[in-house]
PDB file of C-alpha atoms in Angstrom:
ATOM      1  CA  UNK A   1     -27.181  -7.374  -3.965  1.00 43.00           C
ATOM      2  CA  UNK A   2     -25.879  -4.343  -5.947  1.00 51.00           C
ATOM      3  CA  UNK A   3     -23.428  -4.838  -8.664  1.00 63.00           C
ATOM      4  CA  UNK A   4     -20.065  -3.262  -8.622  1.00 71.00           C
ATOM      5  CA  UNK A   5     -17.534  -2.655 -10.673  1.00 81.00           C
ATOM      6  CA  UNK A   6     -14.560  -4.320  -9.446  1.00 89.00           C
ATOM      7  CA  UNK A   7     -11.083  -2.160  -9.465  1.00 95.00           C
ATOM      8  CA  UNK A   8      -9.325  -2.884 -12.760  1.00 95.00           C
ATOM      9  CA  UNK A   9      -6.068  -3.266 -11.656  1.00 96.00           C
ATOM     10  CA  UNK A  10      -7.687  -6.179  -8.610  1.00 96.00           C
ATOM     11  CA  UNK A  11      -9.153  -7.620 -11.577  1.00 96.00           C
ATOM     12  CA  UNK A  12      -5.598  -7.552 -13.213  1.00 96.00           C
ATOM     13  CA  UNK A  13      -4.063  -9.753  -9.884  1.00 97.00           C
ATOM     14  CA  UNK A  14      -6.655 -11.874  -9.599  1.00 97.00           C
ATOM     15  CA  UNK A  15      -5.941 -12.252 -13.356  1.00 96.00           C
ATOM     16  CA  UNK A  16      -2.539 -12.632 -12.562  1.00 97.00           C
ATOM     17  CA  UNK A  17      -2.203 -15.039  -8.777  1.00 97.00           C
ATOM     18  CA  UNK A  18       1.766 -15.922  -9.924  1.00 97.00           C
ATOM     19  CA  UNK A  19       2.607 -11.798  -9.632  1.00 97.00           C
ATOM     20  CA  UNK A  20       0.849 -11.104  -6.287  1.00 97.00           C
ATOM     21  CA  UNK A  21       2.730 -14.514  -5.006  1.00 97.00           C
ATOM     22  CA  UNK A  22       5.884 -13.150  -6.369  1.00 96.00           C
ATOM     23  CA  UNK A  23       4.972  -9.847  -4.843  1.00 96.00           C
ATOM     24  CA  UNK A  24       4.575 -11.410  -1.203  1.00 95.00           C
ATOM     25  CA  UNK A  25       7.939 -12.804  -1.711  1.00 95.00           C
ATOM     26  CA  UNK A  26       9.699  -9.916  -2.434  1.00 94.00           C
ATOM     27  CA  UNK A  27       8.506  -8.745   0.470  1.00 91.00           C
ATOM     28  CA  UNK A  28       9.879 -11.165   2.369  1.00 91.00           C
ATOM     29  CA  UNK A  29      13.211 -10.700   1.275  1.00 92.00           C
ATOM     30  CA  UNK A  30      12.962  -6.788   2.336  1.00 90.00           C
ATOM     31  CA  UNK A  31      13.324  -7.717   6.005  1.00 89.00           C
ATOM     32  CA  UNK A  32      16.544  -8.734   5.400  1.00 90.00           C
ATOM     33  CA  UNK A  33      16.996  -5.116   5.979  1.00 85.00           C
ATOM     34  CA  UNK A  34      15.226  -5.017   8.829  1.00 79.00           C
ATOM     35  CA  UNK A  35      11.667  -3.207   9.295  1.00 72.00           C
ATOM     36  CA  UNK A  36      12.658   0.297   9.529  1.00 67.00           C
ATOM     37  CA  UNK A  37      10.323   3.245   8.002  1.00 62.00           C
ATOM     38  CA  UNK A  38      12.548   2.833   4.870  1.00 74.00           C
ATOM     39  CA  UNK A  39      10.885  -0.536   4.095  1.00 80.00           C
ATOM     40  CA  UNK A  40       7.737   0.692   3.223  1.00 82.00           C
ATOM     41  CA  UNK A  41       8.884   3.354   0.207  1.00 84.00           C
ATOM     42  CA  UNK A  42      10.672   0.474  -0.482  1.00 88.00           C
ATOM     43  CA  UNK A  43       7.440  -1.782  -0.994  1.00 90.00           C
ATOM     44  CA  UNK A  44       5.966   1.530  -2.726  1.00 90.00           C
ATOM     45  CA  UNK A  45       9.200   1.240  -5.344  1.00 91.00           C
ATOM     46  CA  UNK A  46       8.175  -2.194  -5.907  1.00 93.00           C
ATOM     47  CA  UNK A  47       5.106  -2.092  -6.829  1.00 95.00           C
ATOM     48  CA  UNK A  48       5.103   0.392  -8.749  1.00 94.00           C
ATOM     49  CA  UNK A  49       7.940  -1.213 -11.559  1.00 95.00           C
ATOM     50  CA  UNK A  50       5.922  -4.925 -10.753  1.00 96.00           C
ATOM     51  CA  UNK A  51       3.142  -3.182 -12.798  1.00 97.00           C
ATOM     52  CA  UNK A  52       5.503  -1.929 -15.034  1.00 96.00           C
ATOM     53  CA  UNK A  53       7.376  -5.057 -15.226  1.00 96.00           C
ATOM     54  CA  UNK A  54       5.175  -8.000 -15.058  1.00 96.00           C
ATOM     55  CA  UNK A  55       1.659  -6.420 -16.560  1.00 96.00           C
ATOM     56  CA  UNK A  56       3.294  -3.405 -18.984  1.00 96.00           C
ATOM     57  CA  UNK A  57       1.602  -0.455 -17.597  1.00 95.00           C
ATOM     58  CA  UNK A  58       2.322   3.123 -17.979  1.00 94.00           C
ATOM     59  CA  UNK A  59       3.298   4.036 -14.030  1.00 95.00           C
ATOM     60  CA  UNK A  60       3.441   7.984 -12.947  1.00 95.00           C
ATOM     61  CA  UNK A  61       4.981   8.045 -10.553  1.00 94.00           C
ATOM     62  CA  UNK A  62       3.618  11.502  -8.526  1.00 94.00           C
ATOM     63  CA  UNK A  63       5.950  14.550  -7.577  1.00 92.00           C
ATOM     64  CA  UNK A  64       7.631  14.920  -4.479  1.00 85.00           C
ATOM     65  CA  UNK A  65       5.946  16.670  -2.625  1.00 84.00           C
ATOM     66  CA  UNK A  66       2.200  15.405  -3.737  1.00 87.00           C
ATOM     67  CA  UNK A  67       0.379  14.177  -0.681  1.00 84.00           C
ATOM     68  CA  UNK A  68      -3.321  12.869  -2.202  1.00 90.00           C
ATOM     69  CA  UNK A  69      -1.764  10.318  -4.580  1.00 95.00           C
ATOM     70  CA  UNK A  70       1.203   8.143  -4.825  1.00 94.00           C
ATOM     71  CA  UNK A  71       0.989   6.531  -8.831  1.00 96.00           C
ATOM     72  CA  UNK A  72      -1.179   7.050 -11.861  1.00 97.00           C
ATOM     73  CA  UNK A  73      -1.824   4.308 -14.133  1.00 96.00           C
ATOM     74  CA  UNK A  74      -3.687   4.192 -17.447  1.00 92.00           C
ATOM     75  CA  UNK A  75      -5.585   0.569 -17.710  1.00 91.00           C
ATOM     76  CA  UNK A  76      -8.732   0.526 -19.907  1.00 87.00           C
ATOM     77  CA  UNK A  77      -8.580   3.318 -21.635  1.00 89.00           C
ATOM     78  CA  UNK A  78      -8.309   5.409 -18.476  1.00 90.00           C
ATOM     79  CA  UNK A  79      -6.101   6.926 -16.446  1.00 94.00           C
ATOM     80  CA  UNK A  80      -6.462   6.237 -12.577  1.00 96.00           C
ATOM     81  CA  UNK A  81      -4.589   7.291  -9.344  1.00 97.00           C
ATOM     82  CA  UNK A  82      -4.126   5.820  -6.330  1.00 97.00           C
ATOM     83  CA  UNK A  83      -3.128   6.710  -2.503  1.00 96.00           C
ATOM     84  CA  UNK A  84      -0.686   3.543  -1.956  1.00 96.00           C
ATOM     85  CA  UNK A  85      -0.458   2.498   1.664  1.00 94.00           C
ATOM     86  CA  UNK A  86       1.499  -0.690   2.721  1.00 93.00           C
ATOM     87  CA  UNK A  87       1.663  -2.428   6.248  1.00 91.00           C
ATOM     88  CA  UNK A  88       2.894  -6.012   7.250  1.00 89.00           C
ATOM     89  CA  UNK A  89       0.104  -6.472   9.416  1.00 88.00           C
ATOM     90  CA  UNK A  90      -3.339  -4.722   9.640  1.00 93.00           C
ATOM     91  CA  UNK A  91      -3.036  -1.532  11.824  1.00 92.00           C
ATOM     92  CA  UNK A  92      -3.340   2.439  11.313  1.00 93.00           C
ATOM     93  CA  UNK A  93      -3.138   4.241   7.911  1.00 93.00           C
ATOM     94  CA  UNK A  94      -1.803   7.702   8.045  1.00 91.00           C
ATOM     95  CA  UNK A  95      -3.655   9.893   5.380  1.00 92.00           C
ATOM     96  CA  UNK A  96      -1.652  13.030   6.923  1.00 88.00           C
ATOM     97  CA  UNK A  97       1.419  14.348   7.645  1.00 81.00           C
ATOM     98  CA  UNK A  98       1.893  18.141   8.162  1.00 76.00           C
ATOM     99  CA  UNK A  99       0.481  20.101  11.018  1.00 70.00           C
ATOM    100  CA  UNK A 100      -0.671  19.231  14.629  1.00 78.00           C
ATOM    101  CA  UNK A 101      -2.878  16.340  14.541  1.00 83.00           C
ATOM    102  CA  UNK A 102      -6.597  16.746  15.699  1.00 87.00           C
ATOM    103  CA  UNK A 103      -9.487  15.720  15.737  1.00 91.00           C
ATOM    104  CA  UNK A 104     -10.754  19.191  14.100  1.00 91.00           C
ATOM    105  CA  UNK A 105      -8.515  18.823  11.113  1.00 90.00           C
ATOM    106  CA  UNK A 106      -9.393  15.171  10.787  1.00 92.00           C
ATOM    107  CA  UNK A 107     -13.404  16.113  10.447  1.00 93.00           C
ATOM    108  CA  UNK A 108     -12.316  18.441   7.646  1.00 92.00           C
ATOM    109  CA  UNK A 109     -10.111  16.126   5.605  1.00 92.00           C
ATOM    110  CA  UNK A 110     -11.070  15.048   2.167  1.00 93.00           C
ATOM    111  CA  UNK A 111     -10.275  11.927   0.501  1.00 95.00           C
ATOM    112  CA  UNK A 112      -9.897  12.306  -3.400  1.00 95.00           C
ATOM    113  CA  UNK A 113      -8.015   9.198  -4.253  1.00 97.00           C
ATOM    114  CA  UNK A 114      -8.975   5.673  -4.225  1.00 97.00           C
ATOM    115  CA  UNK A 115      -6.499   3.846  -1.232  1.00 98.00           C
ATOM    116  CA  UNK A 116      -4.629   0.618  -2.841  1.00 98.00           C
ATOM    117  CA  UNK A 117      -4.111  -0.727   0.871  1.00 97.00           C
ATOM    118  CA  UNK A 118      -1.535  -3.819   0.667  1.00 97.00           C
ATOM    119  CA  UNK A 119      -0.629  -5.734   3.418  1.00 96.00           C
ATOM    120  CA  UNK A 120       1.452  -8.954   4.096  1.00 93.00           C
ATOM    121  CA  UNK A 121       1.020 -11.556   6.693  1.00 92.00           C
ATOM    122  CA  UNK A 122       4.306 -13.070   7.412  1.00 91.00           C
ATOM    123  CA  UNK A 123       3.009 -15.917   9.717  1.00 91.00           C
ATOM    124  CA  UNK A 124       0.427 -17.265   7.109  1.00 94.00           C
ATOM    125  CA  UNK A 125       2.719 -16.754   4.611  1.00 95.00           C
ATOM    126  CA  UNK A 126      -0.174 -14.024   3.316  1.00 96.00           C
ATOM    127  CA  UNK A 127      -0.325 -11.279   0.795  1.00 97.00           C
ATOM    128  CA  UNK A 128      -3.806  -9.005   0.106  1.00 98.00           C
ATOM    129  CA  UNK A 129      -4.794  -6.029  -1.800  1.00 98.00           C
ATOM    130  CA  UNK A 130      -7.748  -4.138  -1.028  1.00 98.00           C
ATOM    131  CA  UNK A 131      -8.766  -1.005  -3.209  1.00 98.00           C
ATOM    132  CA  UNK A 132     -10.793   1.476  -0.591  1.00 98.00           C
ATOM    133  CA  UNK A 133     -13.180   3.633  -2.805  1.00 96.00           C
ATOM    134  CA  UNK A 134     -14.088   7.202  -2.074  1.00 96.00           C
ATOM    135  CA  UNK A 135     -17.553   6.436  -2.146  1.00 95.00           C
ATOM    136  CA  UNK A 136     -16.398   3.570   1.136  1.00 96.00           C
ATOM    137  CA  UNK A 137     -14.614   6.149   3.060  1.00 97.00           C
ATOM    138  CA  UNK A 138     -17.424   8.497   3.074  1.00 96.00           C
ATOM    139  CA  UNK A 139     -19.991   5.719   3.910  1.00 96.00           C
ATOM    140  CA  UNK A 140     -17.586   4.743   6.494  1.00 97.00           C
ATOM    141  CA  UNK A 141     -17.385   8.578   7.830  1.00 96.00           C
ATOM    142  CA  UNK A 142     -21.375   8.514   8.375  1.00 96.00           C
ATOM    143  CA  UNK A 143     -21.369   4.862   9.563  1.00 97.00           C
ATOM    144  CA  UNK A 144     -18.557   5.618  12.252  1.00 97.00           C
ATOM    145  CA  UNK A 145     -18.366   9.390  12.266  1.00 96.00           C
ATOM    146  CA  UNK A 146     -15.300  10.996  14.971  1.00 96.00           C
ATOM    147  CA  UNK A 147     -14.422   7.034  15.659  1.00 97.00           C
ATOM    148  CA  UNK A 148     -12.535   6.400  12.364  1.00 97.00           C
ATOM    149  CA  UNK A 149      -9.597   8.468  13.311  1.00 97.00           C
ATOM    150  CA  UNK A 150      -6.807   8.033  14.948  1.00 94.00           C
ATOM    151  CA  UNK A 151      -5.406  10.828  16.543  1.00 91.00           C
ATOM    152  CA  UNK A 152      -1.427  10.498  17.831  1.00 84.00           C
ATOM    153  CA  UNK A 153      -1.548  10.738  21.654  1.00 77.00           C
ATOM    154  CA  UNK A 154       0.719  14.235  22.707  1.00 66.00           C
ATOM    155  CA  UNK A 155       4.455  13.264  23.221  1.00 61.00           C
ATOM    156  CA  UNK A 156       4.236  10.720  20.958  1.00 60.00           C
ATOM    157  CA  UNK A 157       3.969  12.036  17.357  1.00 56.00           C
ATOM    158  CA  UNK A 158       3.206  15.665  16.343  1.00 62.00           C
ATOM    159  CA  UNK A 159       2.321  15.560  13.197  1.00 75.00           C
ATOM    160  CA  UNK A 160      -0.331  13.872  11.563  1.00 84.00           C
ATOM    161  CA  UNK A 161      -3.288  11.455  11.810  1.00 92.00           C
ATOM    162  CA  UNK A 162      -5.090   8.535  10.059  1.00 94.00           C
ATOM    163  CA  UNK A 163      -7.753   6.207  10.118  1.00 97.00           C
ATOM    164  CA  UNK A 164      -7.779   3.926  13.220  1.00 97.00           C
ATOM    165  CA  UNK A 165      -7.625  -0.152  12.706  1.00 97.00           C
ATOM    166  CA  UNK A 166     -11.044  -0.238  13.433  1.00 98.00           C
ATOM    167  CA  UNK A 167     -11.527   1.867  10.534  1.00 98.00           C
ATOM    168  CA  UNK A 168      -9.532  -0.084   8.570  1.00 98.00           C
ATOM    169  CA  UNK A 169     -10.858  -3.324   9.327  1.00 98.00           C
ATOM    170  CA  UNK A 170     -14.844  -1.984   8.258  1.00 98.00           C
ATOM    171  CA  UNK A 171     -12.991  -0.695   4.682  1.00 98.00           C
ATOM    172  CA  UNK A 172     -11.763  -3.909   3.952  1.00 98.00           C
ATOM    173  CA  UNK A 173     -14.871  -5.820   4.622  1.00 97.00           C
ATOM    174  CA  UNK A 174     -16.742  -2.869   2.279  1.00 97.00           C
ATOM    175  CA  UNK A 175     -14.059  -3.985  -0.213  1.00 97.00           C
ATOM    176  CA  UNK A 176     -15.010  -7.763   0.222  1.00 97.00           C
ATOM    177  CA  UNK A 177     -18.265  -7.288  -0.177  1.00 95.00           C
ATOM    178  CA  UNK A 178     -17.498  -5.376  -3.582  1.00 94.00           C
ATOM    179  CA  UNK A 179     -15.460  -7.716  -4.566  1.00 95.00           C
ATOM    180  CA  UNK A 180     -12.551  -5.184  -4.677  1.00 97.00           C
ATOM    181  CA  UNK A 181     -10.014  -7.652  -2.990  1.00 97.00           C
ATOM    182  CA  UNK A 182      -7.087  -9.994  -3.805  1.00 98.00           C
ATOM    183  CA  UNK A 183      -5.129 -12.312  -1.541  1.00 97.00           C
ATOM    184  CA  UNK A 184      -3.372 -15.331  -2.236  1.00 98.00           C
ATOM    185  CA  UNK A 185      -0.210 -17.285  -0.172  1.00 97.00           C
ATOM    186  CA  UNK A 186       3.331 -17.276  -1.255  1.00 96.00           C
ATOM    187  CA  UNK A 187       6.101 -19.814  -0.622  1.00 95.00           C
ATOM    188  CA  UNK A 188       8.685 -19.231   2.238  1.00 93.00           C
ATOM    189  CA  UNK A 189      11.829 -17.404   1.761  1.00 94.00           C
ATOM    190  CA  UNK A 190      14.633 -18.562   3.638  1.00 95.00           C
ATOM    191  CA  UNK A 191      16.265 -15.095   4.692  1.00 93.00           C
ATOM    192  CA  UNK A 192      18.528 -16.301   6.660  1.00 94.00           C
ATOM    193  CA  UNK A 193      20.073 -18.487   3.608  1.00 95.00           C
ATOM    194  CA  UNK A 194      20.038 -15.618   0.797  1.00 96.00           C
ATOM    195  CA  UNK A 195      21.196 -12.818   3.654  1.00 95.00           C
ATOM    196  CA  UNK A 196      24.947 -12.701   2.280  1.00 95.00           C
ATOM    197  CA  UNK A 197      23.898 -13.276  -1.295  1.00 96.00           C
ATOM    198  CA  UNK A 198      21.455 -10.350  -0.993  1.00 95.00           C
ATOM    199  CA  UNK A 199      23.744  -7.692  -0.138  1.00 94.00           C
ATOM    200  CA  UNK A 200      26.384  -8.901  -2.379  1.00 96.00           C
ATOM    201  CA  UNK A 201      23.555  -8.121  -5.382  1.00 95.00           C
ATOM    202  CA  UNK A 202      22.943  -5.140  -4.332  1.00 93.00           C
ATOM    203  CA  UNK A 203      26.156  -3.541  -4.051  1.00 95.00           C
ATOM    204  CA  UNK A 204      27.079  -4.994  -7.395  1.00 96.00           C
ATOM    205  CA  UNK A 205      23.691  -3.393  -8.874  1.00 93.00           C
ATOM    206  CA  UNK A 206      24.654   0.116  -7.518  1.00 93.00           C
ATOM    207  CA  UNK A 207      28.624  -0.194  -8.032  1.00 94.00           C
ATOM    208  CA  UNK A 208      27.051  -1.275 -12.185  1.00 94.00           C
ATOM    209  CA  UNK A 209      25.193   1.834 -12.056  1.00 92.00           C
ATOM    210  CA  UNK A 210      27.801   4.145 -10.578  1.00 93.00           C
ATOM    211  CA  UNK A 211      30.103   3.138 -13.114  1.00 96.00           C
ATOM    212  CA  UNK A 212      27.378   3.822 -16.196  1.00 89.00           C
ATOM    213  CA  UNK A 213      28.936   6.576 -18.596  1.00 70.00           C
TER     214      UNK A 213
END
């Protein structure tokens, strides 16, 4: 079997099993708020001051309007960005946003980021991170060529397109087998207990920073 070099910041959580089961926590407690489209910036936000937080990292986050990478870190003496995609169960990941989706524009996308695919299993109790390389999304491209996308149907959403599940299901098993992978279980939250309590922090965190000089 080849030898890989596994994804530094995997290495880091698998380093680290108390952070990712803190991570699928915190997770938990976001569907408090439901599981609108807001949840998954949301999980983006979080992540991105965990590494700051619990492993010290310098985290960039990109500009606005950047589509090709969501952070930058700099671990081992380089500096690496990632595509961050989040999902609560394994399904679609949308790589693009702007235009009218087809398969045409899909053939002539290019991937130029890593994807830091993280996804939590509520029923198990679940969390996983999978780093997709470029070098596995091109394999991937040959190995299932037009079949990897997923192309909205009309009517149903104009813009935009992804890779399919099935897709996404073959990139995490190339990331298994690379050993670019992390997934451990987390302790129950009980929601329904810390519901109250939860908003009640949260207004007090933004009424403390509204009234910062």
């Amino acid at each position: 079997m080849a030898k890989y070099r596994t994804d530094p910041l995997i290495q880091l959580f698998k380093s680290n099993l108390a952070v990712l089961s803190l991570l699928g926590r915190l997770w938990e407690i976001l569907y408090i708020e439901g599981s609108t489209p807001d949840i998954g910036k949301r999980r983006e936000h979080i992540i991105r001051v965990m590494l700051e937080e619990e492993f010290g990292l310098r985290v960039i986050e990109a500009p606005p309007m950047e589509r090709e990478w969501d952070f930058s870190i700099m671990i081992e003496g380089e500096e690496r960005k990632y595509s961050l995609k989040t999902t609560g169960k394994i399904t679609t990941i949308k790589v693009a946003w702007n235009g009218f989706p087809s398969i045409e524009r899909a053939r002539k996308f290019n991937f130029k980021y890593p994807i830091l695919y993280v996804t939590g299993n509520r029923e198990n109790r679940e969390i996983s991170i999978y780093v997709f390389e470029i070098s596995d999304i091109e394999e991937l491209r040959r190995e299932m060529k037009d079949d990897m996308w997923w192309i909205p149907k009309s009517g149903t959403n104009p813009r935009g397109f992804g890779l399919n599940t099935n897709a996404v299901r073959n990139l995490i098993k190339k990331a298994k087998e690379k050993g670019n992978f992390v997934t451990t279980n987390y302790r129950r939250v009980d929601t329904d207990a810390i519901r109250e309590k939860y908003w009640k922090i949260w207004y007090n965190a933004l009424k403390r920073l509204a009234l910062e000089d």
